[in-house]
Amino acid sequence: MNVPLEIDAVVLDCDGLLVETESGWTRAETAIFAENGFGFGPAEKQLLIGGTLEAGGAAMAQHFGQPGTGPALAERLAHLVWNELGAGAPALPGARDLVCRLRDRGIPFAVASNSPRRFVDAALRSAGLADLFAVVVTADDVDHAKPAPDLYLRACADLAAEPARSVAFEDSRTGIASARAGGLFVVGVPSVPGSTLDADALYGSLADPDLQSWAAAVHQSSPACER
């Protein structure tokens, strides 16, 4: 399915989509699994990718057979990931070009991330993308994070956009479920090789020429009174 050319807005995930933070998250997750006597591979990654810190802690507690340790595991994960972010995280290929093309076309856009605000702000700064985003919605800003639709609905509301006429960019199953629940058209760009994403359109990278061409041609929907 082709990505719509007439839209209200674009909402993008951050980790693994705009910024190459996923390897840092994986190193942190691998360390915690090792600390608890477990290996970490693709199956374990799928338990955690795209979720909040709290959800990750709960998933690890269940996997380790350690009831009640979810909050402590989430705190440990937050500490390790924050250290990883401190080492720097680059923008992923095509990220800045895509967003700049959207800006040039007058398309409103925002970030909607399951990470805490301090993590998202640090990632965007490290990647040199913070100057592009006036609207950033994080897990700290909603009652229910992804896979609930709250983040996408809040971002669309902040952009004065109709979700059904907006496009989401996601790299994980959890994020795609959230965007779908919100009624957005979903573009999947997997950050983990081999991931199967139930998106409306799939690309291997934001740098894909077809996707960049779309961003250079897209235009804003007509006001409701003119539809």
mmCIF file with all atom_site columns, C-alpha atoms in Angstrom:
data_model
loop_
_atom_site.group_PDB
_atom_site.id
_atom_site.type_symbol
_atom_site.label_atom_id
_atom_site.label_alt_id
_atom_site.label_comp_id
_atom_site.label_asym_id
_atom_site.label_entity_id
_atom_site.label_seq_id
_atom_site.pdbx_PDB_ins_code
_atom_site.Cartn_x
_atom_site.Cartn_y
_atom_site.Cartn_z
_atom_site.occupancy
_atom_site.B_iso_or_equiv
_atom_site.pdbx_formal_charge
_atom_site.auth_seq_id
_atom_site.auth_comp_id
_atom_site.auth_asym_id
_atom_site.auth_atom_id
_atom_site.pdbx_PDB_model_num
ATOM 1   C CA . MET A 1 1   ? 0.000   0.000   0.000  1.00 0.00 ? 1   MET A CA 1
ATOM 2   C CA . ASN A 1 2   ? 1.328   3.421   -0.917 1.00 0.00 ? 2   ASN A CA 1
ATOM 3   C CA . VAL A 1 3   ? 1.841   6.028   1.789  1.00 0.00 ? 3   VAL A CA 1
ATOM 4   C CA . PRO A 1 4   ? -0.846  8.738   1.443  1.00 0.00 ? 4   PRO A CA 1
ATOM 5   C CA . LEU A 1 5   ? 0.252   11.934  -0.265 1.00 0.00 ? 5   LEU A CA 1
ATOM 6   C CA . GLU A 1 6   ? -2.414  14.139  1.329  1.00 0.00 ? 6   GLU A CA 1
ATOM 7   C CA . ILE A 1 7   ? -2.105  14.090  5.111  1.00 0.00 ? 7   ILE A CA 1
ATOM 8   C CA . ASP A 1 8   ? -2.608  16.177  8.239  1.00 0.00 ? 8   ASP A CA 1
ATOM 9   C CA . ALA A 1 9   ? 0.615   15.307  10.066 1.00 0.00 ? 9   ALA A CA 1
ATOM 10  C CA . VAL A 1 10  ? 3.435   12.828  10.670 1.00 0.00 ? 10  VAL A CA 1
ATOM 11  C CA . VAL A 1 11  ? 4.270   11.305  14.064 1.00 0.00 ? 11  VAL A CA 1
ATOM 12  C CA . LEU A 1 12  ? 7.548   9.450   14.520 1.00 0.00 ? 12  LEU A CA 1
ATOM 13  C CA . ASP A 1 13  ? 8.943   7.129   17.144 1.00 0.00 ? 13  ASP A CA 1
ATOM 14  C CA . CYS A 1 14  ? 12.432  7.992   18.409 1.00 0.00 ? 14  CYS A CA 1
ATOM 15  C CA . ASP A 1 15  ? 14.493  4.991   19.576 1.00 0.00 ? 15  ASP A CA 1
ATOM 16  C CA . GLY A 1 16  ? 15.521  2.768   16.685 1.00 0.00 ? 16  GLY A CA 1
ATOM 17  C CA . LEU A 1 17  ? 13.662  4.929   14.175 1.00 0.00 ? 17  LEU A CA 1
ATOM 18  C CA . LEU A 1 18  ? 15.197  8.401   14.302 1.00 0.00 ? 18  LEU A CA 1
ATOM 19  C CA . VAL A 1 19  ? 18.157  7.708   16.581 1.00 0.00 ? 19  VAL A CA 1
ATOM 20  C CA . GLU A 1 20  ? 20.438  4.671   16.765 1.00 0.00 ? 20  GLU A CA 1
ATOM 21  C CA . THR A 1 21  ? 19.819  3.956   20.435 1.00 0.00 ? 21  THR A CA 1
ATOM 22  C CA . GLU A 1 22  ? 18.704  0.357   19.994 1.00 0.00 ? 22  GLU A CA 1
ATOM 23  C CA . SER A 1 23  ? 22.212  -1.073  20.210 1.00 0.00 ? 23  SER A CA 1
ATOM 24  C CA . GLY A 1 24  ? 22.673  0.724   23.526 1.00 0.00 ? 24  GLY A CA 1
ATOM 25  C CA . TRP A 1 25  ? 19.382  -0.630  24.834 1.00 0.00 ? 25  TRP A CA 1
ATOM 26  C CA . THR A 1 26  ? 20.442  -4.114  23.704 1.00 0.00 ? 26  THR A CA 1
ATOM 27  C CA . ARG A 1 27  ? 23.773  -3.871  25.534 1.00 0.00 ? 27  ARG A CA 1
ATOM 28  C CA . ALA A 1 28  ? 21.944  -2.762  28.686 1.00 0.00 ? 28  ALA A CA 1
ATOM 29  C CA . GLU A 1 29  ? 19.381  -5.540  28.379 1.00 0.00 ? 29  GLU A CA 1
ATOM 30  C CA . THR A 1 30  ? 22.073  -8.147  27.697 1.00 0.00 ? 30  THR A CA 1
ATOM 31  C CA . ALA A 1 31  ? 23.910  -7.048  30.843 1.00 0.00 ? 31  ALA A CA 1
ATOM 32  C CA . ILE A 1 32  ? 20.814  -7.425  33.025 1.00 0.00 ? 32  ILE A CA 1
ATOM 33  C CA . PHE A 1 33  ? 20.009  -10.848 31.589 1.00 0.00 ? 33  PHE A CA 1
ATOM 34  C CA . ALA A 1 34  ? 23.600  -11.949 32.268 1.00 0.00 ? 34  ALA A CA 1
ATOM 35  C CA . GLU A 1 35  ? 23.441  -10.574 35.829 1.00 0.00 ? 35  GLU A CA 1
ATOM 36  C CA . ASN A 1 36  ? 20.452  -12.839 36.385 1.00 0.00 ? 36  ASN A CA 1
ATOM 37  C CA . GLY A 1 37  ? 21.961  -15.909 34.757 1.00 0.00 ? 37  GLY A CA 1
ATOM 38  C CA . PHE A 1 38  ? 20.220  -15.745 31.391 1.00 0.00 ? 38  PHE A CA 1
ATOM 39  C CA . GLY A 1 39  ? 21.378  -15.386 27.794 1.00 0.00 ? 39  GLY A CA 1
ATOM 40  C CA . PHE A 1 40  ? 19.998  -12.687 25.537 1.00 0.00 ? 40  PHE A CA 1
ATOM 41  C CA . GLY A 1 41  ? 19.067  -13.188 21.884 1.00 0.00 ? 41  GLY A CA 1
ATOM 42  C CA . PRO A 1 42  ? 16.442  -12.223 19.305 1.00 0.00 ? 42  PRO A CA 1
ATOM 43  C CA . ALA A 1 43  ? 13.566  -13.865 21.188 1.00 0.00 ? 43  ALA A CA 1
ATOM 44  C CA . GLU A 1 44  ? 14.451  -12.027 24.393 1.00 0.00 ? 44  GLU A CA 1
ATOM 45  C CA . LYS A 1 45  ? 14.779  -8.757  22.473 1.00 0.00 ? 45  LYS A CA 1
ATOM 46  C CA . GLN A 1 46  ? 11.232  -9.143  21.184 1.00 0.00 ? 46  GLN A CA 1
ATOM 47  C CA . LEU A 1 47  ? 10.024  -9.330  24.798 1.00 0.00 ? 47  LEU A CA 1
ATOM 48  C CA . LEU A 1 48  ? 11.329  -5.821  25.435 1.00 0.00 ? 48  LEU A CA 1
ATOM 49  C CA . ILE A 1 49  ? 11.590  -3.788  22.239 1.00 0.00 ? 49  ILE A CA 1
ATOM 50  C CA . GLY A 1 50  ? 9.283   -0.822  22.007 1.00 0.00 ? 50  GLY A CA 1
ATOM 51  C CA . GLY A 1 51  ? 8.037   -1.091  25.577 1.00 0.00 ? 51  GLY A CA 1
ATOM 52  C CA . THR A 1 52  ? 8.383   1.275   28.499 1.00 0.00 ? 52  THR A CA 1
ATOM 53  C CA . LEU A 1 53  ? 10.988  0.825   31.201 1.00 0.00 ? 53  LEU A CA 1
ATOM 54  C CA . GLU A 1 54  ? 8.238   -0.377  33.532 1.00 0.00 ? 54  GLU A CA 1
ATOM 55  C CA . ALA A 1 55  ? 6.975   -2.895  30.998 1.00 0.00 ? 55  ALA A CA 1
ATOM 56  C CA . GLY A 1 56  ? 10.538  -4.083  30.422 1.00 0.00 ? 56  GLY A CA 1
ATOM 57  C CA . GLY A 1 57  ? 11.061  -4.566  34.135 1.00 0.00 ? 57  GLY A CA 1
ATOM 58  C CA . ALA A 1 58  ? 7.851   -6.566  34.419 1.00 0.00 ? 58  ALA A CA 1
ATOM 59  C CA . ALA A 1 59  ? 8.738   -8.713  31.392 1.00 0.00 ? 59  ALA A CA 1
ATOM 60  C CA . MET A 1 60  ? 12.198  -9.456  32.775 1.00 0.00 ? 60  MET A CA 1
ATOM 61  C CA . ALA A 1 61  ? 10.820  -10.306 36.225 1.00 0.00 ? 61  ALA A CA 1
ATOM 62  C CA . GLN A 1 62  ? 8.466   -12.822 34.645 1.00 0.00 ? 62  GLN A CA 1
ATOM 63  C CA . HIS A 1 63  ? 11.175  -14.250 32.379 1.00 0.00 ? 63  HIS A CA 1
ATOM 64  C CA . PHE A 1 64  ? 13.587  -14.627 35.308 1.00 0.00 ? 64  PHE A CA 1
ATOM 65  C CA . GLY A 1 65  ? 10.915  -16.160 37.534 1.00 0.00 ? 65  GLY A CA 1
ATOM 66  C CA . GLN A 1 66  ? 11.399  -13.360 40.070 1.00 0.00 ? 66  GLN A CA 1
ATOM 67  C CA . PRO A 1 67  ? 7.945   -12.030 41.056 1.00 0.00 ? 67  PRO A CA 1
ATOM 68  C CA . GLY A 1 68  ? 7.923   -8.534  42.500 1.00 0.00 ? 68  GLY A CA 1
ATOM 69  C CA . THR A 1 69  ? 11.333  -7.503  41.130 1.00 0.00 ? 69  THR A CA 1
ATOM 70  C CA . GLY A 1 70  ? 9.974   -5.596  38.127 1.00 0.00 ? 70  GLY A CA 1
ATOM 71  C CA . PRO A 1 71  ? 10.485  -2.079  39.567 1.00 0.00 ? 71  PRO A CA 1
ATOM 72  C CA . ALA A 1 72  ? 14.072  -2.827  40.612 1.00 0.00 ? 72  ALA A CA 1
ATOM 73  C CA . LEU A 1 73  ? 14.867  -4.346  37.213 1.00 0.00 ? 73  LEU A CA 1
ATOM 74  C CA . ALA A 1 74  ? 13.326  -1.312  35.474 1.00 0.00 ? 74  ALA A CA 1
ATOM 75  C CA . GLU A 1 75  ? 15.486  0.979   37.619 1.00 0.00 ? 75  GLU A CA 1
ATOM 76  C CA . ARG A 1 76  ? 18.593  -1.028  36.755 1.00 0.00 ? 76  ARG A CA 1
ATOM 77  C CA . LEU A 1 77  ? 17.695  -0.878  33.054 1.00 0.00 ? 77  LEU A CA 1
ATOM 78  C CA . ALA A 1 78  ? 17.168  2.894   33.255 1.00 0.00 ? 78  ALA A CA 1
ATOM 79  C CA . HIS A 1 79  ? 20.598  3.336   34.843 1.00 0.00 ? 79  HIS A CA 1
ATOM 80  C CA . LEU A 1 80  ? 22.371  1.268   32.207 1.00 0.00 ? 80  LEU A CA 1
ATOM 81  C CA . VAL A 1 81  ? 20.538  2.867   29.278 1.00 0.00 ? 81  VAL A CA 1
ATOM 82  C CA . TRP A 1 82  ? 21.229  6.364   30.612 1.00 0.00 ? 82  TRP A CA 1
ATOM 83  C CA . ASN A 1 83  ? 24.942  5.512   30.702 1.00 0.00 ? 83  ASN A CA 1
ATOM 84  C CA . GLU A 1 84  ? 24.705  4.291   27.101 1.00 0.00 ? 84  GLU A CA 1
ATOM 85  C CA . LEU A 1 85  ? 23.041  7.545   26.027 1.00 0.00 ? 85  LEU A CA 1
ATOM 86  C CA . GLY A 1 86  ? 25.835  9.452   27.718 1.00 0.00 ? 86  GLY A CA 1
ATOM 87  C CA . ALA A 1 87  ? 28.262  7.889   25.245 1.00 0.00 ? 87  ALA A CA 1
ATOM 88  C CA . GLY A 1 88  ? 26.281  9.417   22.353 1.00 0.00 ? 88  GLY A CA 1
ATOM 89  C CA . ALA A 1 89  ? 23.821  8.150   19.785 1.00 0.00 ? 89  ALA A CA 1
ATOM 90  C CA . PRO A 1 90  ? 23.832  9.126   16.091 1.00 0.00 ? 90  PRO A CA 1
ATOM 91  C CA . ALA A 1 91  ? 20.867  9.879   13.880 1.00 0.00 ? 91  ALA A CA 1
ATOM 92  C CA . LEU A 1 92  ? 19.863  6.924   11.735 1.00 0.00 ? 92  LEU A CA 1
ATOM 93  C CA . PRO A 1 93  ? 20.372  7.207   7.959  1.00 0.00 ? 93  PRO A CA 1
ATOM 94  C CA . GLY A 1 94  ? 17.770  9.392   6.306  1.00 0.00 ? 94  GLY A CA 1
ATOM 95  C CA . ALA A 1 95  ? 16.236  10.667  9.549  1.00 0.00 ? 95  ALA A CA 1
ATOM 96  C CA . ARG A 1 96  ? 17.225  14.312  9.283  1.00 0.00 ? 96  ARG A CA 1
ATOM 97  C CA . ASP A 1 97  ? 16.639  14.438  5.516  1.00 0.00 ? 97  ASP A CA 1
ATOM 98  C CA . LEU A 1 98  ? 13.134  12.994  5.892  1.00 0.00 ? 98  LEU A CA 1
ATOM 99  C CA . VAL A 1 99  ? 12.099  15.401  8.636  1.00 0.00 ? 99  VAL A CA 1
ATOM 100 C CA . CYS A 1 100 ? 13.600  18.389  6.825  1.00 0.00 ? 100 CYS A CA 1
ATOM 101 C CA . ARG A 1 101 ? 11.680  17.463  3.681  1.00 0.00 ? 101 ARG A CA 1
ATOM 102 C CA . LEU A 1 102 ? 8.469   17.299  5.714  1.00 0.00 ? 102 LEU A CA 1
ATOM 103 C CA . ARG A 1 103 ? 9.245   20.711  7.201  1.00 0.00 ? 103 ARG A CA 1
ATOM 104 C CA . ASP A 1 104 ? 9.907   22.152  3.767  1.00 0.00 ? 104 ASP A CA 1
ATOM 105 C CA . ARG A 1 105 ? 6.521   20.822  2.632  1.00 0.00 ? 105 ARG A CA 1
ATOM 106 C CA . GLY A 1 106 ? 4.771   22.466  5.569  1.00 0.00 ? 106 GLY A CA 1
ATOM 107 C CA . ILE A 1 107 ? 3.762   19.149  7.151  1.00 0.00 ? 107 ILE A CA 1
ATOM 108 C CA . PRO A 1 108 ? 3.361   19.270  10.959 1.00 0.00 ? 108 PRO A CA 1
ATOM 109 C CA . PHE A 1 109 ? 5.336   16.537  12.700 1.00 0.00 ? 109 PHE A CA 1
ATOM 110 C CA . ALA A 1 110 ? 6.089   15.255  16.195 1.00 0.00 ? 110 ALA A CA 1
ATOM 111 C CA . VAL A 1 111 ? 7.901   12.581  18.177 1.00 0.00 ? 111 VAL A CA 1
ATOM 112 C CA . ALA A 1 112 ? 5.872   10.062  20.188 1.00 0.00 ? 112 ALA A CA 1
ATOM 113 C CA . SER A 1 113 ? 8.117   7.838   22.319 1.00 0.00 ? 113 SER A CA 1
ATOM 114 C CA . ASN A 1 114 ? 7.641   5.220   25.024 1.00 0.00 ? 114 ASN A CA 1
ATOM 115 C CA . SER A 1 115 ? 10.859  6.348   26.688 1.00 0.00 ? 115 SER A CA 1
ATOM 116 C CA . PRO A 1 116 ? 11.024  8.862   29.556 1.00 0.00 ? 116 PRO A CA 1
ATOM 117 C CA . ARG A 1 117 ? 11.376  12.502  28.496 1.00 0.00 ? 117 ARG A CA 1
ATOM 118 C CA . ARG A 1 118 ? 14.962  12.813  29.701 1.00 0.00 ? 118 ARG A CA 1
ATOM 119 C CA . PHE A 1 119 ? 15.927  9.830   27.535 1.00 0.00 ? 119 PHE A CA 1
ATOM 120 C CA . VAL A 1 120 ? 14.165  11.210  24.455 1.00 0.00 ? 120 VAL A CA 1
ATOM 121 C CA . ASP A 1 121 ? 15.600  14.698  24.889 1.00 0.00 ? 121 ASP A CA 1
ATOM 122 C CA . ALA A 1 122 ? 19.102  13.269  25.335 1.00 0.00 ? 122 ALA A CA 1
ATOM 123 C CA . ALA A 1 123 ? 18.769  11.035  22.270 1.00 0.00 ? 123 ALA A CA 1
ATOM 124 C CA . LEU A 1 124 ? 17.507  13.837  20.030 1.00 0.00 ? 124 LEU A CA 1
ATOM 125 C CA . ARG A 1 125 ? 20.253  16.181  21.231 1.00 0.00 ? 125 ARG A CA 1
ATOM 126 C CA . SER A 1 126 ? 22.945  13.564  20.703 1.00 0.00 ? 126 SER A CA 1
ATOM 127 C CA . ALA A 1 127 ? 21.684  12.871  17.180 1.00 0.00 ? 127 ALA A CA 1
ATOM 128 C CA . GLY A 1 128 ? 21.515  16.563  16.277 1.00 0.00 ? 128 GLY A CA 1
ATOM 129 C CA . LEU A 1 129 ? 17.752  16.400  15.742 1.00 0.00 ? 129 LEU A CA 1
ATOM 130 C CA . ALA A 1 130 ? 16.442  18.340  18.744 1.00 0.00 ? 130 ALA A CA 1
ATOM 131 C CA . ASP A 1 131 ? 16.215  21.585  16.771 1.00 0.00 ? 131 ASP A CA 1
ATOM 132 C CA . LEU A 1 132 ? 13.678  20.055  14.380 1.00 0.00 ? 132 LEU A CA 1
ATOM 133 C CA . PHE A 1 133 ? 10.993  19.015  16.866 1.00 0.00 ? 133 PHE A CA 1
ATOM 134 C CA . ALA A 1 134 ? 8.718   21.503  18.582 1.00 0.00 ? 134 ALA A CA 1
ATOM 135 C CA . VAL A 1 135 ? 6.307   18.755  19.674 1.00 0.00 ? 135 VAL A CA 1
ATOM 136 C CA . VAL A 1 136 ? 7.695   15.793  21.625 1.00 0.00 ? 136 VAL A CA 1
ATOM 137 C CA . VAL A 1 137 ? 5.369   13.477  23.538 1.00 0.00 ? 137 VAL A CA 1
ATOM 138 C CA . THR A 1 138 ? 6.843   10.853  25.867 1.00 0.00 ? 138 THR A CA 1
ATOM 139 C CA . ALA A 1 139 ? 5.703   8.128   28.242 1.00 0.00 ? 139 ALA A CA 1
ATOM 140 C CA . ASP A 1 140 ? 5.822   10.753  30.993 1.00 0.00 ? 140 ASP A CA 1
ATOM 141 C CA . ASP A 1 141 ? 3.020   12.704  29.319 1.00 0.00 ? 141 ASP A CA 1
ATOM 142 C CA . VAL A 1 142 ? 0.245   10.084  29.106 1.00 0.00 ? 142 VAL A CA 1
ATOM 143 C CA . ASP A 1 143 ? -1.581  7.729   31.443 1.00 0.00 ? 143 ASP A CA 1
ATOM 144 C CA . HIS A 1 144 ? -1.129  4.724   29.169 1.00 0.00 ? 144 HIS A CA 1
ATOM 145 C CA . ALA A 1 145 ? 1.959   4.281   26.976 1.00 0.00 ? 145 ALA A CA 1
ATOM 146 C CA . LYS A 1 146 ? 2.276   2.123   23.856 1.00 0.00 ? 146 LYS A CA 1
ATOM 147 C CA . PRO A 1 147 ? 0.668   -0.240  22.847 1.00 0.00 ? 147 PRO A CA 1
ATOM 148 C CA . ALA A 1 148 ? -2.252  1.938   23.999 1.00 0.00 ? 148 ALA A CA 1
ATOM 149 C CA . PRO A 1 149 ? -3.034  4.735   21.492 1.00 0.00 ? 149 PRO A CA 1
ATOM 150 C CA . ASP A 1 150 ? -2.625  7.602   23.978 1.00 0.00 ? 150 ASP A CA 1
ATOM 151 C CA . LEU A 1 151 ? 0.776   8.795   22.750 1.00 0.00 ? 151 LEU A CA 1
ATOM 152 C CA . TYR A 1 152 ? -0.353  9.005   19.145 1.00 0.00 ? 152 TYR A CA 1
ATOM 153 C CA . LEU A 1 153 ? -3.673  10.614  20.013 1.00 0.00 ? 153 LEU A CA 1
ATOM 154 C CA . ARG A 1 154 ? -1.896  13.201  22.196 1.00 0.00 ? 154 ARG A CA 1
ATOM 155 C CA . ALA A 1 155 ? 0.648   13.977  19.463 1.00 0.00 ? 155 ALA A CA 1
ATOM 156 C CA . CYS A 1 156 ? -2.093  14.414  16.852 1.00 0.00 ? 156 CYS A CA 1
ATOM 157 C CA . ALA A 1 157 ? -4.055  16.646  19.215 1.00 0.00 ? 157 ALA A CA 1
ATOM 158 C CA . ASP A 1 158 ? -0.965  18.808  19.835 1.00 0.00 ? 158 ASP A CA 1
ATOM 159 C CA . LEU A 1 159 ? -0.526  19.115  16.056 1.00 0.00 ? 159 LEU A CA 1
ATOM 160 C CA . ALA A 1 160 ? -4.249  19.854  15.497 1.00 0.00 ? 160 ALA A CA 1
ATOM 161 C CA . ALA A 1 161 ? -4.297  16.798  13.230 1.00 0.00 ? 161 ALA A CA 1
ATOM 162 C CA . GLU A 1 162 ? -6.900  14.128  12.586 1.00 0.00 ? 162 GLU A CA 1
ATOM 163 C CA . PRO A 1 163 ? -5.354  10.710  13.400 1.00 0.00 ? 163 PRO A CA 1
ATOM 164 C CA . ALA A 1 164 ? -7.119  9.044   10.461 1.00 0.00 ? 164 ALA A CA 1
ATOM 165 C CA . ARG A 1 165 ? -5.413  11.531  8.130  1.00 0.00 ? 165 ARG A CA 1
ATOM 166 C CA . SER A 1 166 ? -1.973  11.223  9.721  1.00 0.00 ? 166 SER A CA 1
ATOM 167 C CA . VAL A 1 167 ? 1.024   8.918   9.232  1.00 0.00 ? 167 VAL A CA 1
ATOM 168 C CA . ALA A 1 168 ? 3.015   7.138   11.954 1.00 0.00 ? 168 ALA A CA 1
ATOM 169 C CA . PHE A 1 169 ? 6.575   5.857   11.595 1.00 0.00 ? 169 PHE A CA 1
ATOM 170 C CA . GLU A 1 170 ? 7.510   2.940   13.846 1.00 0.00 ? 170 GLU A CA 1
ATOM 171 C CA . ASP A 1 171 ? 10.226  0.294   14.222 1.00 0.00 ? 171 ASP A CA 1
ATOM 172 C CA . SER A 1 172 ? 8.561   -2.115  16.674 1.00 0.00 ? 172 SER A CA 1
ATOM 173 C CA . ARG A 1 173 ? 5.450   -4.254  17.031 1.00 0.00 ? 173 ARG A CA 1
ATOM 174 C CA . THR A 1 174 ? 4.484   -2.411  20.202 1.00 0.00 ? 174 THR A CA 1
ATOM 175 C CA . GLY A 1 175 ? 4.678   0.952   18.477 1.00 0.00 ? 175 GLY A CA 1
ATOM 176 C CA . ILE A 1 176 ? 2.763   -0.250  15.450 1.00 0.00 ? 176 ILE A CA 1
ATOM 177 C CA . ALA A 1 177 ? 0.003   -1.601  17.691 1.00 0.00 ? 177 ALA A CA 1
ATOM 178 C CA . SER A 1 178 ? -0.230  1.823   19.330 1.00 0.00 ? 178 SER A CA 1
ATOM 179 C CA . ALA A 1 179 ? -0.415  3.721   16.051 1.00 0.00 ? 179 ALA A CA 1
ATOM 180 C CA . ARG A 1 180 ? -2.973  1.291   14.634 1.00 0.00 ? 180 ARG A CA 1
ATOM 181 C CA . ALA A 1 181 ? -5.119  1.644   17.749 1.00 0.00 ? 181 ALA A CA 1
ATOM 182 C CA . GLY A 1 182 ? -5.014  5.394   17.211 1.00 0.00 ? 182 GLY A CA 1
ATOM 183 C CA . GLY A 1 183 ? -6.203  5.035   13.633 1.00 0.00 ? 183 GLY A CA 1
ATOM 184 C CA . LEU A 1 184 ? -3.079  6.310   11.854 1.00 0.00 ? 184 LEU A CA 1
ATOM 185 C CA . PHE A 1 185 ? -1.580  4.968   8.627  1.00 0.00 ? 185 PHE A CA 1
ATOM 186 C CA . VAL A 1 186 ? 1.543   3.099   9.781  1.00 0.00 ? 186 VAL A CA 1
ATOM 187 C CA . VAL A 1 187 ? 4.928   2.973   8.069  1.00 0.00 ? 187 VAL A CA 1
ATOM 188 C CA . GLY A 1 188 ? 7.189   0.277   9.492  1.00 0.00 ? 188 GLY A CA 1
ATOM 189 C CA . VAL A 1 189 ? 10.987  0.577   9.455  1.00 0.00 ? 189 VAL A CA 1
ATOM 190 C CA . PRO A 1 190 ? 12.277  -2.358  11.559 1.00 0.00 ? 190 PRO A CA 1
ATOM 191 C CA . SER A 1 191 ? 15.288  -1.707  13.758 1.00 0.00 ? 191 SER A CA 1
ATOM 192 C CA . VAL A 1 192 ? 15.889  -5.387  14.524 1.00 0.00 ? 192 VAL A CA 1
ATOM 193 C CA . PRO A 1 193 ? 16.783  -7.520  11.491 1.00 0.00 ? 193 PRO A CA 1
ATOM 194 C CA . GLY A 1 194 ? 14.244  -10.225 10.819 1.00 0.00 ? 194 GLY A CA 1
ATOM 195 C CA . SER A 1 195 ? 11.419  -8.490  12.672 1.00 0.00 ? 195 SER A CA 1
ATOM 196 C CA . THR A 1 196 ? 7.965   -8.991  11.194 1.00 0.00 ? 196 THR A CA 1
ATOM 197 C CA . LEU A 1 197 ? 5.970   -5.776  11.391 1.00 0.00 ? 197 LEU A CA 1
ATOM 198 C CA . ASP A 1 198 ? 2.259   -5.549  10.627 1.00 0.00 ? 198 ASP A CA 1
ATOM 199 C CA . ALA A 1 199 ? 2.495   -2.103  9.019  1.00 0.00 ? 199 ALA A CA 1
ATOM 200 C CA . ASP A 1 200 ? 0.588   -0.546  6.126  1.00 0.00 ? 200 ASP A CA 1
ATOM 201 C CA . ALA A 1 201 ? 3.879   0.060   4.317  1.00 0.00 ? 201 ALA A CA 1
ATOM 202 C CA . LEU A 1 202 ? 7.377   -1.302  5.005  1.00 0.00 ? 202 LEU A CA 1
ATOM 203 C CA . TYR A 1 203 ? 10.802  0.175   4.275  1.00 0.00 ? 203 TYR A CA 1
ATOM 204 C CA . GLY A 1 204 ? 14.272  -0.986  5.232  1.00 0.00 ? 204 GLY A CA 1
ATOM 205 C CA . SER A 1 205 ? 15.468  2.490   6.145  1.00 0.00 ? 205 SER A CA 1
ATOM 206 C CA . LEU A 1 206 ? 14.333  6.098   6.343  1.00 0.00 ? 206 LEU A CA 1
ATOM 207 C CA . ALA A 1 207 ? 16.939  6.700   3.648  1.00 0.00 ? 207 ALA A CA 1
ATOM 208 C CA . ASP A 1 208 ? 14.996  4.590   1.135  1.00 0.00 ? 208 ASP A CA 1
ATOM 209 C CA . PRO A 1 209 ? 14.764  6.691   -2.063 1.00 0.00 ? 209 PRO A CA 1
ATOM 210 C CA . ASP A 1 210 ? 11.040  5.996   -2.448 1.00 0.00 ? 210 ASP A CA 1
ATOM 211 C CA . LEU A 1 211 ? 10.377  7.181   1.080  1.00 0.00 ? 211 LEU A CA 1
ATOM 212 C CA . GLN A 1 212 ? 12.486  10.299  0.613  1.00 0.00 ? 212 GLN A CA 1
ATOM 213 C CA . SER A 1 213 ? 10.637  11.008  -2.646 1.00 0.00 ? 213 SER A CA 1
ATOM 214 C CA . TRP A 1 214 ? 7.341   10.677  -0.792 1.00 0.00 ? 214 TRP A CA 1
ATOM 215 C CA . ALA A 1 215 ? 8.508   13.196  1.823  1.00 0.00 ? 215 ALA A CA 1
ATOM 216 C CA . ALA A 1 216 ? 9.437   15.618  -0.958 1.00 0.00 ? 216 ALA A CA 1
ATOM 217 C CA . ALA A 1 217 ? 6.003   15.335  -2.595 1.00 0.00 ? 217 ALA A CA 1
ATOM 218 C CA . VAL A 1 218 ? 3.568   14.995  0.320  1.00 0.00 ? 218 VAL A CA 1
ATOM 219 C CA . HIS A 1 219 ? 1.184   17.875  1.013  1.00 0.00 ? 219 HIS A CA 1
ATOM 220 C CA . GLN A 1 220 ? -1.135  18.901  3.823  1.00 0.00 ? 220 GLN A CA 1
ATOM 221 C CA . SER A 1 221 ? -4.787  17.984  3.778  1.00 0.00 ? 221 SER A CA 1
ATOM 222 C CA . SER A 1 222 ? -7.309  20.670  2.958  1.00 0.00 ? 222 SER A CA 1
ATOM 223 C CA . PRO A 1 223 ? -9.095  22.185  5.987  1.00 0.00 ? 223 PRO A CA 1
ATOM 224 C CA . ALA A 1 224 ? -12.185 20.236  7.038  1.00 0.00 ? 224 ALA A CA 1
ATOM 225 C CA . CYS A 1 225 ? -14.498 22.938  5.719  1.00 0.00 ? 225 CYS A CA 1
ATOM 226 C CA . GLU A 1 226 ? -13.033 22.476  2.241  1.00 0.00 ? 226 GLU A CA 1
ATOM 227 C CA . ARG A 1 227 ? -13.226 18.667  2.186  1.00 0.00 ? 227 ARG A CA 1
#
